[in-house]
Short mmCIF file of C-alpha atoms in Angstrom, two decimals:
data_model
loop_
_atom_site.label_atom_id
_atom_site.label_comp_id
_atom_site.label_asym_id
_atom_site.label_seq_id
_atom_site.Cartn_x
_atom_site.Cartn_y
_atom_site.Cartn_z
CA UNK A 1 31.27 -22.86 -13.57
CA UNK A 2 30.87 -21.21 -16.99
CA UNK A 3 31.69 -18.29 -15.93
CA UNK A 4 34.75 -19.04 -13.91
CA UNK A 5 36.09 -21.26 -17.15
CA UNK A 6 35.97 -24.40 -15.42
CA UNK A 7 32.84 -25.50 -18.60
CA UNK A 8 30.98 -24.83 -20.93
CA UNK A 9 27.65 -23.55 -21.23
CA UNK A 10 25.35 -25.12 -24.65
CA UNK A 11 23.44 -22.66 -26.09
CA UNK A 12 19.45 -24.17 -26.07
CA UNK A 13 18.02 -25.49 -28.96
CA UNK A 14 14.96 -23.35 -30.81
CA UNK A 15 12.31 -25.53 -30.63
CA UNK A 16 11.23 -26.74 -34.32
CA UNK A 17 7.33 -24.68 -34.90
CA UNK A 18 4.68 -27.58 -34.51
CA UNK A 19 3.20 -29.02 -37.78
CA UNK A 20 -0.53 -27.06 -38.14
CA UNK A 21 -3.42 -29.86 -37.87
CA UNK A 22 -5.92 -29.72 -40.38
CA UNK A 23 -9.90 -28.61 -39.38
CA UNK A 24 -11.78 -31.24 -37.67
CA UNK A 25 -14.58 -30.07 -40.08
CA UNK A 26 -14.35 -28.94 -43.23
CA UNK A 27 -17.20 -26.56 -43.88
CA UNK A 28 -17.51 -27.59 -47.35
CA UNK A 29 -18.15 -31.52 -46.31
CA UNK A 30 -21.72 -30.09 -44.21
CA UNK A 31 -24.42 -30.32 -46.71
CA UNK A 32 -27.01 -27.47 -47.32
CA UNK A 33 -27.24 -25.49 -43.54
CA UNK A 34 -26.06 -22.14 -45.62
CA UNK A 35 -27.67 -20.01 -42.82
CA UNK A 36 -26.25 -22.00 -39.61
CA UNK A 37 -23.00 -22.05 -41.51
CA UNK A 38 -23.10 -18.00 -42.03
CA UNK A 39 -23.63 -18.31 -38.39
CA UNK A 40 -20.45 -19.69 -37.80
CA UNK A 41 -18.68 -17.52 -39.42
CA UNK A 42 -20.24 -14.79 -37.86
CA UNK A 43 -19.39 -16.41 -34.67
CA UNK A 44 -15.65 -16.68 -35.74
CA UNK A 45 -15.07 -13.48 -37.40
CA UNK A 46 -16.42 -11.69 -34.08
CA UNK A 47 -15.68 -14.05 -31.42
CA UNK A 48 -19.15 -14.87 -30.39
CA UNK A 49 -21.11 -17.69 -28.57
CA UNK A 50 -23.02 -19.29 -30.59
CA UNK A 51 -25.86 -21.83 -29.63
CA UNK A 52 -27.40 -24.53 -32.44
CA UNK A 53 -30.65 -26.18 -31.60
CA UNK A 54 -32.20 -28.46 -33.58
CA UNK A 55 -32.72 -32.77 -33.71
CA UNK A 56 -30.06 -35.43 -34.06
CA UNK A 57 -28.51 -35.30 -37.39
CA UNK A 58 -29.25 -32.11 -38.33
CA UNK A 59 -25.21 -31.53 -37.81
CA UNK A 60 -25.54 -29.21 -35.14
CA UNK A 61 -22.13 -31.09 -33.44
CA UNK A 62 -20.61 -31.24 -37.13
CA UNK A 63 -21.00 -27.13 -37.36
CA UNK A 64 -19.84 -26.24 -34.05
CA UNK A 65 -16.08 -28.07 -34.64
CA UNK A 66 -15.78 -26.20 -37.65
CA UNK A 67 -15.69 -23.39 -36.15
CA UNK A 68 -12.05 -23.55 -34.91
CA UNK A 69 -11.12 -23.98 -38.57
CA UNK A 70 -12.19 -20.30 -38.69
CA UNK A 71 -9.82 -18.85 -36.55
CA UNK A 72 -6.69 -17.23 -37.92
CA UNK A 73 -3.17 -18.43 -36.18
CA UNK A 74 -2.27 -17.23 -32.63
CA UNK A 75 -0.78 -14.26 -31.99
CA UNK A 76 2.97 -14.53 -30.62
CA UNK A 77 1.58 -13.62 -27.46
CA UNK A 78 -1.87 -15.65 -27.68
CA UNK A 79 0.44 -18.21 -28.22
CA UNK A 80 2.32 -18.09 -25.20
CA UNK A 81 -0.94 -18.19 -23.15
CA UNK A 82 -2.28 -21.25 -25.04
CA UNK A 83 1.01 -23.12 -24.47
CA UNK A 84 1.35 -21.78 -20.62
CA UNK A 85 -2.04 -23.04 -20.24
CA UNK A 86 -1.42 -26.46 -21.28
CA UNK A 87 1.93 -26.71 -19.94
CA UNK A 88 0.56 -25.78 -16.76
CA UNK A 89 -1.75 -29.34 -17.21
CA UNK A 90 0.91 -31.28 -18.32
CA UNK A 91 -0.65 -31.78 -21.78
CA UNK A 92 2.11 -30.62 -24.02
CA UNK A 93 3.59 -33.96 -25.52
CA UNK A 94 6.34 -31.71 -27.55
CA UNK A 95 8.44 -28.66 -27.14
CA UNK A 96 7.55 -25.84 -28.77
CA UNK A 97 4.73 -23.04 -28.80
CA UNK A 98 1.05 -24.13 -29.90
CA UNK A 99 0.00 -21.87 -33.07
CA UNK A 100 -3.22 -22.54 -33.68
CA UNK A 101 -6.65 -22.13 -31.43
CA UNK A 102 -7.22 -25.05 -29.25
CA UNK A 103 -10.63 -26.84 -28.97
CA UNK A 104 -12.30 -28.81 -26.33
CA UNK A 105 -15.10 -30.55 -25.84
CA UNK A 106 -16.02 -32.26 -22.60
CA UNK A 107 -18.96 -35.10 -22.17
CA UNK A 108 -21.40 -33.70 -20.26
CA UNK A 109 -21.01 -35.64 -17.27
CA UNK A 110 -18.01 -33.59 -16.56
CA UNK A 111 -17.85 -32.11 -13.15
CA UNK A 112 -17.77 -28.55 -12.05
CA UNK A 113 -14.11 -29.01 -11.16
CA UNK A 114 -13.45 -30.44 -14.51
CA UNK A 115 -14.85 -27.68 -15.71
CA UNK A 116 -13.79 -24.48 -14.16
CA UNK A 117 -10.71 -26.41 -12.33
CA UNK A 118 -9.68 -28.03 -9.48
CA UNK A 119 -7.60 -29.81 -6.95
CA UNK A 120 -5.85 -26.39 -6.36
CA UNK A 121 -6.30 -22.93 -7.59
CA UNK A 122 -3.70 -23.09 -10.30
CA UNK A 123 -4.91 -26.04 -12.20
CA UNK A 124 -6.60 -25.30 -15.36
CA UNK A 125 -10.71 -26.72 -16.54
CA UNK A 126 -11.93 -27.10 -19.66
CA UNK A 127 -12.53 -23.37 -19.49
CA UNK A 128 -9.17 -22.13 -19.18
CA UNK A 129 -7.68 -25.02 -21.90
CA UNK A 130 -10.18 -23.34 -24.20
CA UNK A 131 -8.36 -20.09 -23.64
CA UNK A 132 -8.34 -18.18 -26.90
CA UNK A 133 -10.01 -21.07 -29.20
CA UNK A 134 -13.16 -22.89 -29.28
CA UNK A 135 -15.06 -24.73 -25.87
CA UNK A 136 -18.05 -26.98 -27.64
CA UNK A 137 -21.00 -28.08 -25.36
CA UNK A 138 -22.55 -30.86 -26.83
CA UNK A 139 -25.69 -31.38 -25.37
CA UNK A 140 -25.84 -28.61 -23.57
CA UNK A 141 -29.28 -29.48 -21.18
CA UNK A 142 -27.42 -32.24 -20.16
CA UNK A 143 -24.72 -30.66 -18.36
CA UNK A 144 -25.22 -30.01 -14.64
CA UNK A 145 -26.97 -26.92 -14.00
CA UNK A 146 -24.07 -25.64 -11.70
CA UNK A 147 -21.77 -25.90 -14.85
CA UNK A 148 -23.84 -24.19 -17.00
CA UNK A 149 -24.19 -21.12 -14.60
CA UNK A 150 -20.00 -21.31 -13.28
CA UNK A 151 -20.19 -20.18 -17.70
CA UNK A 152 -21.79 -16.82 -16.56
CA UNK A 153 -18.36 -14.83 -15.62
CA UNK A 154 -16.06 -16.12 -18.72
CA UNK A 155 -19.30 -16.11 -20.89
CA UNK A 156 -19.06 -12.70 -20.49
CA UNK A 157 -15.64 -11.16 -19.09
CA UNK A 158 -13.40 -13.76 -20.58
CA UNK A 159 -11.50 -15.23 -17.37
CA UNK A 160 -12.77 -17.28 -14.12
CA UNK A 161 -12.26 -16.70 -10.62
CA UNK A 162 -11.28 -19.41 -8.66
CA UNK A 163 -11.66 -19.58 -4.99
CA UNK A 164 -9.54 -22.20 -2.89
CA UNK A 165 -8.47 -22.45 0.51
CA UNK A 166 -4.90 -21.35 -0.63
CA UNK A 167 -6.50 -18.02 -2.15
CA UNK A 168 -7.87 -16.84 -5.05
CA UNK A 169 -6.56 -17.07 -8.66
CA UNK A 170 -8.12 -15.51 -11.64
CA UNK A 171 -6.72 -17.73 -14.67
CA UNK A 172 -8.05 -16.79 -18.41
CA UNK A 173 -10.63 -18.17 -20.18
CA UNK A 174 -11.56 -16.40 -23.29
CA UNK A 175 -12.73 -18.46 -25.41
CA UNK A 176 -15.84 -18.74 -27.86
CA UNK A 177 -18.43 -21.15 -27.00
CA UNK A 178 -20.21 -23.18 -29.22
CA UNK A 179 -22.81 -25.33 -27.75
CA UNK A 180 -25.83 -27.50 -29.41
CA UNK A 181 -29.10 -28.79 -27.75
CA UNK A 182 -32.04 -30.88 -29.04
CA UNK A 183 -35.29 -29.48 -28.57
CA UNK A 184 -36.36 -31.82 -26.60
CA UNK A 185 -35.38 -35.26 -24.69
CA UNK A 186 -36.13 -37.35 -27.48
CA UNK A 187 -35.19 -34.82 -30.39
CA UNK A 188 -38.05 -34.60 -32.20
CA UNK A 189 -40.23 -31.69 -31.03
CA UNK A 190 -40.83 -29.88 -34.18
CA UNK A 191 -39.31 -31.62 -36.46
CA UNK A 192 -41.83 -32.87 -39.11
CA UNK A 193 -44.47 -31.83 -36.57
CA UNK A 194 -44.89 -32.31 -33.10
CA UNK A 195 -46.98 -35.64 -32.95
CA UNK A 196 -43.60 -37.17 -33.78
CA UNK A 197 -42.55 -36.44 -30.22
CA UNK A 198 -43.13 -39.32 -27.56
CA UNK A 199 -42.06 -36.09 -24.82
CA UNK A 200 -44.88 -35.12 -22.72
CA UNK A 201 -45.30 -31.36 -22.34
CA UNK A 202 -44.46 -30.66 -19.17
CA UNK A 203 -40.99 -32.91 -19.84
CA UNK A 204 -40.58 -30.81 -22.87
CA UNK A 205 -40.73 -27.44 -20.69
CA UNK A 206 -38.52 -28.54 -18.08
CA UNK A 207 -35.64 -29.76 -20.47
CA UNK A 208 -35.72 -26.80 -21.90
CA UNK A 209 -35.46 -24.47 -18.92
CA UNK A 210 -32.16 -26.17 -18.08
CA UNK A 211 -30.76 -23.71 -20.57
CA UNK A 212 -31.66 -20.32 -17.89
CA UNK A 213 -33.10 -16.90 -19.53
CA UNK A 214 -29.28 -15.13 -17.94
CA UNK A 215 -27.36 -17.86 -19.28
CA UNK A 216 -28.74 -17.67 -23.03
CA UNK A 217 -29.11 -14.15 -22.92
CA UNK A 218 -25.16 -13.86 -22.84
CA UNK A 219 -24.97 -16.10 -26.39
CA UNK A 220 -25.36 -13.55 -29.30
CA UNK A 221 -25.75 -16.62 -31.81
CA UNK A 222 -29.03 -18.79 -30.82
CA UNK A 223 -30.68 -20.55 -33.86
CA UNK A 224 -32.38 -23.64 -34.94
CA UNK A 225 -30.45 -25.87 -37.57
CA UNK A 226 -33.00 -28.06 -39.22
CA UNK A 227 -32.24 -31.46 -40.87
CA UNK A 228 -31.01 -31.78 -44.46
CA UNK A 229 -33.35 -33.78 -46.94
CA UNK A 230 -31.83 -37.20 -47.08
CA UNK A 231 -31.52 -36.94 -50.94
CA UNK A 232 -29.15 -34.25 -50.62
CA UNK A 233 -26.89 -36.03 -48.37
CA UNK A 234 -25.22 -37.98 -51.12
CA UNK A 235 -22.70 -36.16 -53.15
CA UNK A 236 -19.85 -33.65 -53.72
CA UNK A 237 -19.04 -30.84 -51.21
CA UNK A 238 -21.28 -28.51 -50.61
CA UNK A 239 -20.75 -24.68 -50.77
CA UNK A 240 -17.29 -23.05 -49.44
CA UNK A 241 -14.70 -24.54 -47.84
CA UNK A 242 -13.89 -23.81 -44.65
CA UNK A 243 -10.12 -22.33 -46.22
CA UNK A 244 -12.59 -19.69 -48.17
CA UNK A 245 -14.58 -18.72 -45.62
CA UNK A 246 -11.67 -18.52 -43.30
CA UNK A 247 -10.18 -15.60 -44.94
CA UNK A 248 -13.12 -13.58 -44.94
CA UNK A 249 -12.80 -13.98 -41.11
CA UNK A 250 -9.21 -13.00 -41.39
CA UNK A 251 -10.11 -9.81 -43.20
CA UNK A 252 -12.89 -8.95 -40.53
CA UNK A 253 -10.82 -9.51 -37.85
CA UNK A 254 -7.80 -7.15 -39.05
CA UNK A 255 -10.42 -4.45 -39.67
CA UNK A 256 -11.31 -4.94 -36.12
CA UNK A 257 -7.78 -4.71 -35.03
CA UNK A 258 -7.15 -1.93 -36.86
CA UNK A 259 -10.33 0.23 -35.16
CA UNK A 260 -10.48 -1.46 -31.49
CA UNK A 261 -6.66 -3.09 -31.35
CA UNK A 262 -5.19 -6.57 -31.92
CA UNK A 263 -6.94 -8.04 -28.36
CA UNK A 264 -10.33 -6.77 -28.31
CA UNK A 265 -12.96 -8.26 -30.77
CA UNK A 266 -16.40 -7.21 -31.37
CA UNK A 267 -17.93 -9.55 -28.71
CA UNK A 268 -16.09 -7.77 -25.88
CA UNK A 269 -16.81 -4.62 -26.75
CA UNK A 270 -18.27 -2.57 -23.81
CA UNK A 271 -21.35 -0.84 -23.53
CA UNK A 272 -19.38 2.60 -23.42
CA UNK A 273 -17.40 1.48 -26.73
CA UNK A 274 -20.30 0.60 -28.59
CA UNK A 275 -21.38 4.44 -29.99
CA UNK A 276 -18.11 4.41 -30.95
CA UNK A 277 -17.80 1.89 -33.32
CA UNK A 278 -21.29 1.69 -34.52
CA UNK A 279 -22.30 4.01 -36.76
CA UNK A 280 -25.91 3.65 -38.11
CA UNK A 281 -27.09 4.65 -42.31
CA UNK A 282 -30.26 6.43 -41.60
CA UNK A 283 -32.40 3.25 -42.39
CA UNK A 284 -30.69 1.52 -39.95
CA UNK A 285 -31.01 4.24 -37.19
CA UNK A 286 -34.74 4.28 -38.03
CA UNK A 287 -35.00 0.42 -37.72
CA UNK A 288 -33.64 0.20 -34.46
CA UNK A 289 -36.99 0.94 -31.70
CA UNK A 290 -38.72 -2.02 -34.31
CA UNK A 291 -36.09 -4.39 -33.64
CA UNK A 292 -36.05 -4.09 -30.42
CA UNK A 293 -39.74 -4.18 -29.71
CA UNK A 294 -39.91 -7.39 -32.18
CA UNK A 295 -37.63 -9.97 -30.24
CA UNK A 296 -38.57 -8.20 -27.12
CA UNK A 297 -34.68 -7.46 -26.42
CA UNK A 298 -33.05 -7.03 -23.10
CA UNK A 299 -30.53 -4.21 -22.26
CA UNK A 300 -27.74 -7.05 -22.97
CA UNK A 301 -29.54 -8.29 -25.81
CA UNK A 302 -29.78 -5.33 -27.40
CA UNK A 303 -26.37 -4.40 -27.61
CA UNK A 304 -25.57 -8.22 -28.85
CA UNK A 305 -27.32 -7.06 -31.84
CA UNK A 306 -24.90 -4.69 -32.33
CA UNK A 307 -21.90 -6.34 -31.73
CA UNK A 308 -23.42 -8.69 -34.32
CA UNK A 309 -24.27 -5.83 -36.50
CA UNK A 310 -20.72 -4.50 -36.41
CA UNK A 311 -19.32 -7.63 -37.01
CA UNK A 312 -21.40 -8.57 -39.88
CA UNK A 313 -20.78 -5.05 -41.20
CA UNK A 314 -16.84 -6.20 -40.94
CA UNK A 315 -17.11 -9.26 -42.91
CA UNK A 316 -18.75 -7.44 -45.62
CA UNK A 317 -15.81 -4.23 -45.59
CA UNK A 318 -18.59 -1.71 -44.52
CA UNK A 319 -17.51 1.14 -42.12
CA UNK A 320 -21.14 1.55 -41.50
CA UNK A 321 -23.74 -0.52 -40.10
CA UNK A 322 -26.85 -0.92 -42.56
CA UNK A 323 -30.48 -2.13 -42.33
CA UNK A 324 -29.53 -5.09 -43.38
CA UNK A 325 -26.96 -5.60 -41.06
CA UNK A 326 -29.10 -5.08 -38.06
CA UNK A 327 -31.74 -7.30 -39.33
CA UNK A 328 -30.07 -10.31 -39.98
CA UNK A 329 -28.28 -9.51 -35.98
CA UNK A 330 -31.87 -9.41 -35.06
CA UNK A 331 -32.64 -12.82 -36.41
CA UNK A 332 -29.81 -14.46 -35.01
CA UNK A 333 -30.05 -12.49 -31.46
CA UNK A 334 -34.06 -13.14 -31.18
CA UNK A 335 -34.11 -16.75 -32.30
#
């Protein structure tokens, strides 16, 4: 009709950018925790899973959402995969793309097809609506062991396969997973000493070994986050804010881009890639068959401390990795 003159065509309308939230968390309103919060950052600046144990209160949950405040801005085309995403599960409530990293957090009564997806091979979990941001696990030994192990393939290759009796789809799901767990049923197991915990040992055991050795092996970040002295609680904020630390993240992530290119952060670095990247001072090269033989490293777990390594190297501007470096990887890896 336009074209034969009969109307006109109107030109769309460019969709007005979406007003940026602000952080869930503010790093700065955590008190104390200056070495699970370092964690964090690690975990953002590199784009790796991260796992906080510790009792209630300790703000394991609090740290975890703060760690999408991290994140730099989508790419154009991140964008576009975030917004696809949601589209796809009718969540958008506005035109427009979505700029910043999403983050989700299902209960953990959510099912595996909540999860991974369901009804039909197109429709988008938790996983894929995490897609470039942040998934937390709260509670993680609560979740349904079949969950925790459908994590395995996006845990590690960043995208889920899913198999339907119309075929099979592979939709994305790289995202960086940040998941907290008491250390035991009631929460206190270690904390103040274990005669504060009503948890008989066996129950103890067997709540922990709902977290598997292949699942926890693929989290680079595992650490315990102890609680703050009550007399500190009170009071300004504490340390950096999460705007600081933010573009330290920034910084580490453009170096990363600028060695590796804009999609592929230290965490996904292949085995192949890793000699690469990695260069060793001579006291670090010298450190590494101690390390290993210390936390008793797997083959995976020993190049997580590497990836860590690199990326902690990043954050500092270092092109090489130092002794340093590796050991404070180790302590995070072998927690």
């Amino acid at each position: 009709s336009h074209l034969d003159g009969r109307s006109q065509v109107t030109p769309p309308q460019q969709c007005a950018p979406r007003t940026a939230e602000p952080p869930p968390v503010d790093l700065a309103d955590i008190q104390g925790q200056q070495v699970p919060k370092r964690a964090i950052e690690v975990a953002a600046a590199g784009g790796h899973h991260v796992l906080l144990a510790g009792p209630p209160g300790a703000g394991k949950s609090m740290l975890a959402r703060a760690l999408v405040g991290l994140l730099p801005d989508l790419t154009e085309k991140a964008a576009q995969e975030v917004t696809t995403v949601h589209s796809v599960a009718g969540l958008l409530d506005q035109p427009g793309l979505l700029t910043r990293p999403p983050l989700r957090s299902p209960h953990h009564t959510v099912s595996i097809a909540g999860l991974v997806g369901g009804r039909h091979a197109s429709m988008p979990g938790e996983l894929c609506l995490a897609h470039r941001g942040v998934l937390v696990l709260d509670e993680l030994p609560e979740f349904n062991r079949n969950c925790l192990e459908a994590l395995r393939e996006p845990l590690e290759e960043g995208r889920i396969r899913l198999g339907r009796a119309a075929g099979t789809r592979v939709l994305p799901a790289s995202f960086i997973l940040a998941a907290t767990a008491n250390p035991c049923p009631c929460g206190k197991a270690g904390d103040g000493g274990d005669s504060l915990c009503s948890c008989a040992p066996d129950t103890v055991t067997r709540y922990r070994k709902r977290i598997s050795g292949p699942f926890r092996d693929r989290v680079d970040l595992c650490l315990e986050v102890r609680p703050v002295e009550l007399h500190q609680l009170p009071g300004s904020r504490d340390g950096e804010s999460t705007a600081a630390v933010a573009q330290r993240v920034a910084a580490a992530r453009a170096a990363q881009a600028r060695r590796q290119g804009s999609d592929r952060l230290n965490a996904a670095l292949a085995t192949a890639q890793l000699g690469e990247v990695c260069e060793l001072e001579p006291g670090a090269r010298r450190l590494v068959p101690r390390l290993t033989e210390a936390h008793a490293l797997t083959g995976r777990g020993f190049h997580g401390v590497f990836r860590l390594a690199r990326t902690i190297a990043d954050l500092d501007g270092r092109q090489r990795i130092t002794a340093a470096d590796l050991l404070e990887a180790g302590e995070y890896r072998g927690a």
